[in-house]
Coordinates of C-alpha atoms and ligand atoms in Angstrom, one line a residue:
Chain A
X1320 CA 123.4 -93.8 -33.1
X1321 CA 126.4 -94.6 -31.4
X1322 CA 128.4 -91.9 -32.9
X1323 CA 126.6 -88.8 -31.5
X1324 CA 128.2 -90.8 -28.2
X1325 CA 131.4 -90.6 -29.6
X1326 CA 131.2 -86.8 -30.6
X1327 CA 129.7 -86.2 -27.4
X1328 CA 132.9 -87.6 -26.0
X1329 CA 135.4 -85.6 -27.9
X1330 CA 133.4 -82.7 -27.0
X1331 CA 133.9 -83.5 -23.1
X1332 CA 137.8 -84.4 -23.9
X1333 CA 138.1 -80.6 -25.3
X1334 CA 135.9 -78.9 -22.5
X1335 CA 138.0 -80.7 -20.0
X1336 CA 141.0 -79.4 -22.0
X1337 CA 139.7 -75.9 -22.1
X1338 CA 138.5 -75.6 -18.4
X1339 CA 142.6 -77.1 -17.6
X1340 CA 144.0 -74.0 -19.0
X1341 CA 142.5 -71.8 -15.9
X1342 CA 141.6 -68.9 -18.1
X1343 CA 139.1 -68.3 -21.0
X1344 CA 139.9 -70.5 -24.0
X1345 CA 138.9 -70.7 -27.4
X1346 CA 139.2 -74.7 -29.0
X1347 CA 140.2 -74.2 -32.8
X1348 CA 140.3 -77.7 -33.6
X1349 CA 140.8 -81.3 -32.1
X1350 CA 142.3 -84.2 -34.2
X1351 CA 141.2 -87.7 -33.1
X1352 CA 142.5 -91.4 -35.1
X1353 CA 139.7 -93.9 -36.1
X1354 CA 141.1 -97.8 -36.1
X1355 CA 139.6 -99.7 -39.1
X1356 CA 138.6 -102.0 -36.6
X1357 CA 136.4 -99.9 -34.7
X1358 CA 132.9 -98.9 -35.4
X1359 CA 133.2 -95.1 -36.0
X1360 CA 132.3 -93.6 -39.0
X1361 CA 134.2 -90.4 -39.7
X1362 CA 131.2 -88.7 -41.6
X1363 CA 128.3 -89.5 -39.1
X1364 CA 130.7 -88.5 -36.1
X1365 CA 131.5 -85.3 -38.0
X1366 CA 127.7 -84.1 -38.6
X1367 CA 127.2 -85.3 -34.8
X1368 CA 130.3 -83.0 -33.6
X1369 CA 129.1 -80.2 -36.1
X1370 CA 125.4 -80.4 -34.6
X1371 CA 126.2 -80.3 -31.0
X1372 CA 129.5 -78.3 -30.8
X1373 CA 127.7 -74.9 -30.0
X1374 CA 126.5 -76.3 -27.1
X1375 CA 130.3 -76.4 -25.0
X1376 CA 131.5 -73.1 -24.5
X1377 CA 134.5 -72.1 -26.5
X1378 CA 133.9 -75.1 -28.9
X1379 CA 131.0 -73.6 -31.3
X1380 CA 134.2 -73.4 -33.7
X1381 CA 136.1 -76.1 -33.1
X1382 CA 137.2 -77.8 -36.3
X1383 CA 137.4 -81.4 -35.8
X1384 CA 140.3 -83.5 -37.9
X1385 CA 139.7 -87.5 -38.2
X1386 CA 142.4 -89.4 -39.4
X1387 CA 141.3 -93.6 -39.9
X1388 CA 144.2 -95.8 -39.2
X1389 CA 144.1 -99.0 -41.3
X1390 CA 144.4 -102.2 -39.6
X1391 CA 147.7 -104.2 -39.4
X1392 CA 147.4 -107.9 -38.4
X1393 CA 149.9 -110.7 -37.6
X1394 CA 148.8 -113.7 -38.4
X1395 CA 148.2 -117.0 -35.8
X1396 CA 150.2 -119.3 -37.7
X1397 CA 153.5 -117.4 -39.0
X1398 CA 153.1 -114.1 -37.7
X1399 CA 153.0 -112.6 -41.3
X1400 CA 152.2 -108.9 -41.5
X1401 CA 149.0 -108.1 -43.4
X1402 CA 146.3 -105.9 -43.9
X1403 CA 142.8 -107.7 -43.0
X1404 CA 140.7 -107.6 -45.5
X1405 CA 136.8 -108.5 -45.6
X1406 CA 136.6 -110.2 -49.2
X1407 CA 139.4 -112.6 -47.6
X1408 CA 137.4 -113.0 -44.3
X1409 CA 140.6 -111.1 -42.8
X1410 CA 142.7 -114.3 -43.6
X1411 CA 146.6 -114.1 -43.9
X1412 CA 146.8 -113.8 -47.6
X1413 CA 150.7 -115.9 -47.6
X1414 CA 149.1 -118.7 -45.5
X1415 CA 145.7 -118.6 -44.5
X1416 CA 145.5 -118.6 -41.5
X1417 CA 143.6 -116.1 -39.1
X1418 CA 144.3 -112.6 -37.0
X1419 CA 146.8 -113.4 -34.3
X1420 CA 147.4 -109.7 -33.4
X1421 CA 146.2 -106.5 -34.3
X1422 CA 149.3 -104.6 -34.4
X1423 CA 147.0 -101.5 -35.3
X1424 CA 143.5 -100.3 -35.9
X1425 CA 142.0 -100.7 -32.8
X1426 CA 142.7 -97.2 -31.8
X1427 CA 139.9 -94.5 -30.9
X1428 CA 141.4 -91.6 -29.5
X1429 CA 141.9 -87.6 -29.0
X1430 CA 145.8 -86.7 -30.3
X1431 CA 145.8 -82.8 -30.3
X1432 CA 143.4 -80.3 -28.9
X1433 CA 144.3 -76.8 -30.5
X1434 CA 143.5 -73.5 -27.6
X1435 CA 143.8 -70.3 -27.6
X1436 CA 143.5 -68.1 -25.0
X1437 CA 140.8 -65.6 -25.3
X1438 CA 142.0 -61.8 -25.6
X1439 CA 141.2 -59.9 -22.5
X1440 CA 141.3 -56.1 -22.6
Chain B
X589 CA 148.0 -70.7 -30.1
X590 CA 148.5 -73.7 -27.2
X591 CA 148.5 -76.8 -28.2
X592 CA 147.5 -78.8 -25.7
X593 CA 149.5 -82.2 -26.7
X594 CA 152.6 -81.1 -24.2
X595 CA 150.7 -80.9 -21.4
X596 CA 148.4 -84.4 -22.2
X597 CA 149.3 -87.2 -23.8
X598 CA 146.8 -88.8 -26.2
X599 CA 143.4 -90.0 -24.8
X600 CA 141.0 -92.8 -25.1
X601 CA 137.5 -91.0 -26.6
X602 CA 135.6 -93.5 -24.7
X603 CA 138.0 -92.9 -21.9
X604 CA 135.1 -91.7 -19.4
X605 CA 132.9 -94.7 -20.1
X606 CA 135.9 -97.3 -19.7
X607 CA 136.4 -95.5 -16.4
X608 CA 132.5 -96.1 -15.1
X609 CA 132.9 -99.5 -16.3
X610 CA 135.7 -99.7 -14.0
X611 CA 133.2 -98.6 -11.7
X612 CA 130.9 -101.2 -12.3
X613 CA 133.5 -103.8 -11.8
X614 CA 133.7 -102.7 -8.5
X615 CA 130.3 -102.9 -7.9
X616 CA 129.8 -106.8 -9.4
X617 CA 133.5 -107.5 -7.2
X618 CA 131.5 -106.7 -4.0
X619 CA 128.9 -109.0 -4.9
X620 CA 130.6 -111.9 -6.2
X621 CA 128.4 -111.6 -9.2
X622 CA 130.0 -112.9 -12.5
X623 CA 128.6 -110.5 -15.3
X624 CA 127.4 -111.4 -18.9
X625 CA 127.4 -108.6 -21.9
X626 CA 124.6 -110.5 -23.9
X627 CA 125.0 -109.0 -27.5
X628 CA 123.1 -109.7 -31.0
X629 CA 121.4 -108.2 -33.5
X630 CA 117.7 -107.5 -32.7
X631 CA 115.6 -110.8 -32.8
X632 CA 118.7 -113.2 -32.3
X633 CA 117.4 -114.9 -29.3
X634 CA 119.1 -113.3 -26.8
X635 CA 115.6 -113.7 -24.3
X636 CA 114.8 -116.9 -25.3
X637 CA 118.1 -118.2 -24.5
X638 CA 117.9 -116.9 -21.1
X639 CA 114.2 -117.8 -20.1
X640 CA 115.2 -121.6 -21.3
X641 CA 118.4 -121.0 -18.7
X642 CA 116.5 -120.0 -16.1
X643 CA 114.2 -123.0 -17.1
X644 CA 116.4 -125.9 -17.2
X645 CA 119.4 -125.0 -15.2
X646 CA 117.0 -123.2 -11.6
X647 CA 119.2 -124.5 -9.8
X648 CA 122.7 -124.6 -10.9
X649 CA 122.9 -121.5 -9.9
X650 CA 121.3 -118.1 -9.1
X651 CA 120.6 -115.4 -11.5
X652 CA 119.5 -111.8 -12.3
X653 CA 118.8 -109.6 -15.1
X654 CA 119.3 -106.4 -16.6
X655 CA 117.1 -105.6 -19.6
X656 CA 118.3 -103.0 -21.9
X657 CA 115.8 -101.9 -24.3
X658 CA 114.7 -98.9 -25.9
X659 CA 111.1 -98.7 -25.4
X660 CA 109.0 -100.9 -23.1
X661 CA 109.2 -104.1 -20.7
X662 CA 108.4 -106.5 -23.4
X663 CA 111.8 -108.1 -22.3
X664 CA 111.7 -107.8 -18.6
X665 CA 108.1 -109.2 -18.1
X666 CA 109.2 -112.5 -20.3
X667 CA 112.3 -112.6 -17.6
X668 CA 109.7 -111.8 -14.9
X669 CA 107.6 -114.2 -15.6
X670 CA 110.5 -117.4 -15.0
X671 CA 110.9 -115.7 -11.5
X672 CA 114.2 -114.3 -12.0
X673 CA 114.4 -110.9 -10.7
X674 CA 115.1 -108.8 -13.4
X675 CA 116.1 -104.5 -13.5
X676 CA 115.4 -102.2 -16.7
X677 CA 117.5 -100.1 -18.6
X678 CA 115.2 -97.3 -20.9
X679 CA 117.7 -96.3 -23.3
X680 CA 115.2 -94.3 -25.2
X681 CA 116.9 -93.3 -28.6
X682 CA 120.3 -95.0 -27.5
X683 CA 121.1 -97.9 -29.8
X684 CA 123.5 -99.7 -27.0
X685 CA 123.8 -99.7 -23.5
X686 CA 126.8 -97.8 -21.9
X687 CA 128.5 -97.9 -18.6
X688 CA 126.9 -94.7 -17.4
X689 CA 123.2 -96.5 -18.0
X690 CA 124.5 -99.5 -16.0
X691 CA 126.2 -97.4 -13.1
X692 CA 123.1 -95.0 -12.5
X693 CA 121.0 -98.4 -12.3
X694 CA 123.3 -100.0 -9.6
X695 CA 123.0 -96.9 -7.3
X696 CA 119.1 -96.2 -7.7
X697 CA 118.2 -99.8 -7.2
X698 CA 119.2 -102.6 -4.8
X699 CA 120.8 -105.3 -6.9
X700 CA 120.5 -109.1 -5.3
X701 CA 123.5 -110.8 -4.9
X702 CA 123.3 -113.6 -7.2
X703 CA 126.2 -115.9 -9.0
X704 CA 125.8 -114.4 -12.2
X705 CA 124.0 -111.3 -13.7
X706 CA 123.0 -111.1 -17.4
X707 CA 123.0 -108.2 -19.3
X708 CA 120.4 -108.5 -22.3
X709 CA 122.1 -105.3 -24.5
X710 CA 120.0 -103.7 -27.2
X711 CA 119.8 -106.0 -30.3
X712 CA 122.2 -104.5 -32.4
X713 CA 125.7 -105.7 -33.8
X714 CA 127.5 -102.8 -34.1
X715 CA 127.4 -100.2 -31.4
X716 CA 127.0 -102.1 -27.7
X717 CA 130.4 -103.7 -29.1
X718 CA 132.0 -100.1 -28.4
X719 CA 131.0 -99.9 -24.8
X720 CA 132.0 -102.0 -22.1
X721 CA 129.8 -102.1 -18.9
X722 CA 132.4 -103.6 -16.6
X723 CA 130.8 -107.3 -17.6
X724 CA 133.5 -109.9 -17.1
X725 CA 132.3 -111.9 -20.4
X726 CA 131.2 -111.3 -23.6
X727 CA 128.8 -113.3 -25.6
X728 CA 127.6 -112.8 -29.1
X729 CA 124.5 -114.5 -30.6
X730 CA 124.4 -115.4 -33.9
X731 CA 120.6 -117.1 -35.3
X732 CA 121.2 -119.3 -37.6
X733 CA 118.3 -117.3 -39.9
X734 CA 121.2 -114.6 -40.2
X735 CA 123.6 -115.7 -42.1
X736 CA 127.3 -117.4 -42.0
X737 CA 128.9 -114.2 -43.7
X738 CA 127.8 -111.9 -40.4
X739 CA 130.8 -112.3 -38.5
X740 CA 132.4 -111.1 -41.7
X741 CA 130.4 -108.2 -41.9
X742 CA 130.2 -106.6 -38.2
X743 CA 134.0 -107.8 -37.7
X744 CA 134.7 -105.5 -34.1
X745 CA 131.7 -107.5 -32.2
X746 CA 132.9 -111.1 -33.4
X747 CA 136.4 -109.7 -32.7
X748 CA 135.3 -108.6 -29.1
X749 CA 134.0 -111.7 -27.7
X750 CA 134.7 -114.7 -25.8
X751 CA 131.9 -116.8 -26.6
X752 CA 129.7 -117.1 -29.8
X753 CA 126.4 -119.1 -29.3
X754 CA 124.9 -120.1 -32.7
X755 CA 121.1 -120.2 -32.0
X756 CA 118.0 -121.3 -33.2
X757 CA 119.8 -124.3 -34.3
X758 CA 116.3 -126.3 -34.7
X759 CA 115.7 -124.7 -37.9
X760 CA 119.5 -125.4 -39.4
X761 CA 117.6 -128.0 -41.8
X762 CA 115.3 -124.7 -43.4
X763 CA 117.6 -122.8 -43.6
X764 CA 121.5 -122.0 -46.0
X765 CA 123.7 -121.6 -42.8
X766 CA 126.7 -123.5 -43.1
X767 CA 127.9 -123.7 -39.6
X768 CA 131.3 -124.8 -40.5
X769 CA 131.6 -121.5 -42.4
X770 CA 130.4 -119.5 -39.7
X771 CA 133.0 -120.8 -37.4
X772 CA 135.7 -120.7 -39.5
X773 CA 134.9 -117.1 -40.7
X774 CA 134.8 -116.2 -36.6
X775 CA 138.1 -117.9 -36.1
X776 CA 140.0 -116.2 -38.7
X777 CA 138.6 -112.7 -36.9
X778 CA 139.1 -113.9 -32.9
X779 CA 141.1 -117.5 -32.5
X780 CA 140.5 -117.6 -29.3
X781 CA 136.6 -117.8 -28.8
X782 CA 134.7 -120.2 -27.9
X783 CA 131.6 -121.4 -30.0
X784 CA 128.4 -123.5 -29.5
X785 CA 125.1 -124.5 -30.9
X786 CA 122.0 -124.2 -28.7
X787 CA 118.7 -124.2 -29.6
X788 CA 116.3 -122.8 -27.1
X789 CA 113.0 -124.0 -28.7
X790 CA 114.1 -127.6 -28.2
X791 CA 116.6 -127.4 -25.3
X792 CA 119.3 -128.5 -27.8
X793 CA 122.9 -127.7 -26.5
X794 CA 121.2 -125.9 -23.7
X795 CA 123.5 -128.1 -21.1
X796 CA 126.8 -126.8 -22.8
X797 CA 125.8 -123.4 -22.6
X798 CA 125.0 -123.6 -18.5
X799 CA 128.1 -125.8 -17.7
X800 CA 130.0 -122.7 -19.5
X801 CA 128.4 -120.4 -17.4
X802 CA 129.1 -122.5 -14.3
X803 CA 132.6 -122.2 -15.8
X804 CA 132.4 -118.5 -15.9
X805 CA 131.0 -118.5 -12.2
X806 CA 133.8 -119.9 -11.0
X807 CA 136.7 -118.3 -13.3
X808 CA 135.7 -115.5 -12.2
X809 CA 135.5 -116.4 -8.2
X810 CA 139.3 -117.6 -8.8
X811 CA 140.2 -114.2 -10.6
X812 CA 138.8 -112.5 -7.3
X813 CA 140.6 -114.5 -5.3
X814 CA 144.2 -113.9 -7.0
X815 CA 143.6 -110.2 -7.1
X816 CA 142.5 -109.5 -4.0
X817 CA 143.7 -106.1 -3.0
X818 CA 141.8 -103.1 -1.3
X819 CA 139.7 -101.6 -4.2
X820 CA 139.1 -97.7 -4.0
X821 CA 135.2 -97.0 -4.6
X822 CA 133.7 -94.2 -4.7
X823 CA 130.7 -92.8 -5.7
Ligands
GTP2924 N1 112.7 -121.7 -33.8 C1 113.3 -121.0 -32.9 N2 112.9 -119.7 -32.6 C2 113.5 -119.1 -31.7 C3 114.5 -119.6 -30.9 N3 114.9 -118.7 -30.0 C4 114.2 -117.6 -30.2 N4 113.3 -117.8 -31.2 C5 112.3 -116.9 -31.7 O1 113.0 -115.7 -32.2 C6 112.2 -114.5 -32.0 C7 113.1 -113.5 -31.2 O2 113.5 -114.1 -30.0 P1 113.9 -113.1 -28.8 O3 114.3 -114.1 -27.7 O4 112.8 -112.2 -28.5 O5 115.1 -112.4 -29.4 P2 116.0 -111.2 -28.7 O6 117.4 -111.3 -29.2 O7 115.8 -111.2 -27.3 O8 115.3 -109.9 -29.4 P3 115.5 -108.4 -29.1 O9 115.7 -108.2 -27.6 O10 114.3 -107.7 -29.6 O11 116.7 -108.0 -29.8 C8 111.0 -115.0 -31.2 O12 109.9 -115.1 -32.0 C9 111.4 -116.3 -30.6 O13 110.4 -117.2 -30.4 C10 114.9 -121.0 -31.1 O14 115.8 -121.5 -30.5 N5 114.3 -121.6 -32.1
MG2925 MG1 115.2 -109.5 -26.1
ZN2926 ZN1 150.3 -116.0 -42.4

């Protein structure tokens, strides 16, 4: 399952984060975008980040926040704006033709990484 | 609270693997080798197609092998057999080969500087198509026993490609595969790809498929050539 690869990732993104700061850190949560047009499923990543989180010190409650972007194409022939869709085969639905450019939905990134800096006495 | 979003900027999740793959670029750049991602779902053909390479085109040019599997040398011992040195890749519960698999490979074993490695990935059409390996092309292989509405359904692989190889085009007369379909359905996702029909049972198409790779050999000799500035690498 490629997804525990992906949580693993965001988990390294907010250690990496935490460990920056220079002093102890608590992660509250992370928010990360999911293209369309990229094979991660919010759900399995989310069981996947929930399952391994306690493993990276100062993430064991780190809340994680997926937004999915939905895709934008151009098409090839008349650079019409459209949302690819699979019951048109991701055709242009004014003429047809096929995805010139994916203006978005390829995106798989961290946005925000919440801290806090641990109380010291 | 701190929010970290002042200080960084957003970040690619896969960030660390794009970086090793970078890696491995360096690595294939020092040997001249032109690198293949060879991607399907499991049972496609993707060792066939390269023991009939190795086969009928010996000497065109020279060739090695990466095998990634999940359990056992089934794969590598077919390779084996054709005399093409070939390297394995255990990726035990992994469903797809990563960047990190491929980097740990090239610095624990010598790698023979050949004009073009292959990289068999674990059959599979949806996760390999996340991770790059530093490969310098991309091929998908579609079996004509599949379908014509796959590219449809697994959209980021087709997308993701430069070449699609139809295979197992022998048995187009048993089966419902309407290749015209298939291609158009693959167009309308990625127009620029390139597609072909092989069959590696009967050598059909076989000779396209090696004078692309020759192709590939040399594009990618001319890429090195134009961007040949001093390349950092570390390990
Ligand atoms: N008729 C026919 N059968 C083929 C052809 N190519 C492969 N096969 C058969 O398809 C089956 C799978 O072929 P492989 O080459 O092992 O496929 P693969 O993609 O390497 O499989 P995995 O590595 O397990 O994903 C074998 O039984 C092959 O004999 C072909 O061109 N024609
Ligand atoms: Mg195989
Ligand atoms: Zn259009």
């Amino acid at each position: 399952m490629h997804e525990s690869a992906i949580a693993k990732s965001i988990l390294e993104i907010v250690s990496q984060r935490l460990h920056s700061i220079g002093a102890p850190a608590t992660a509250h949560n992370v928010s990360v975008v999911f293209g369309e047009f990229r094979n991660a499923e919010p759900e399995s990543v989310e069981f996947a980040f929930d399952n391994m989180k306690a493993f990276y010190p100062g993430a064991a409650n780190c809340q994680l926040v997926i937004n999915t972007i939905s895709a934008m194409a151009q098409c090839k022939r008349a650079q019409h704006k459209y949302h690819p869709e699979a019951s048109n085969a991701y055709r242009c639905p004014t003429c047809d033709s096929g995805i010139g450019n994916l203006l978005q939905g390829e995106e798989l990134d961290v946005v925000n990484v919440v801290v806090e800096l641990d109380q010291t006495e | 609270m701190h929010e970290s979003a002042d200080e960084h900027t957003m970040e690619r999740i896969l960030n660390k693997n794009d970086e090793l793959a970078e890696h491995n670029r360096d690595h294939f750049r020092e040997a001249m080798t032109c690198t293949v991602n060879l991607m399907s779902a499991p049972g496609a053909g993707k060792t066939s197609l390269l023991e009939a390479t190795f086969r009928m085109a010996g000497r065109k040019f020279s060739s090695t092998v990466i095998e990634g599997d999940m359990v056992g040398e089934l794969d590598a011992d077919r390779i084996r057999k054709t005399g093409v040195s070939v390297h394995q890749i255990s990726t035990g519960r992994s469903c797809h080969l990563d960047a990190n698999m491929v980097a740990r490979l090239l610095h624990s074993e010598k790698m023979e500087k050949t004009d073009v490695l292959f990289i068999e990935n674990v059959g599979n059409l949806v996760c390999p198509a996340e991770f790059n390996l530093g490969e310098f092309k991309r091929v998908v292989l579609l079996s004509v026993t599949e379908g014509d509405d796959k590219p449809i359904k697994y959209p980021v692989i087709f997308r993701n490609c430069d070449l699609v190889v139809f295979t197992k085009c022998d048995l187009l007369e048993y089966v419902e595969f309407n290749l015209g379909e298939a291609e158009k359905n693959i167009q309308a996702i990625n127009p620029d790809v390139v597609t072909m029909q092989v069959s590696s049972k009967t050598g059909y198409g076989m000779d396209k498929w090696t004078s692309w790779i020759q192709s590939q050999i040399e594009a990618y000799r001319q890429e090195q050539k134009q961007t040949k500035h001093v390349h950092q690498h570390s390990h």
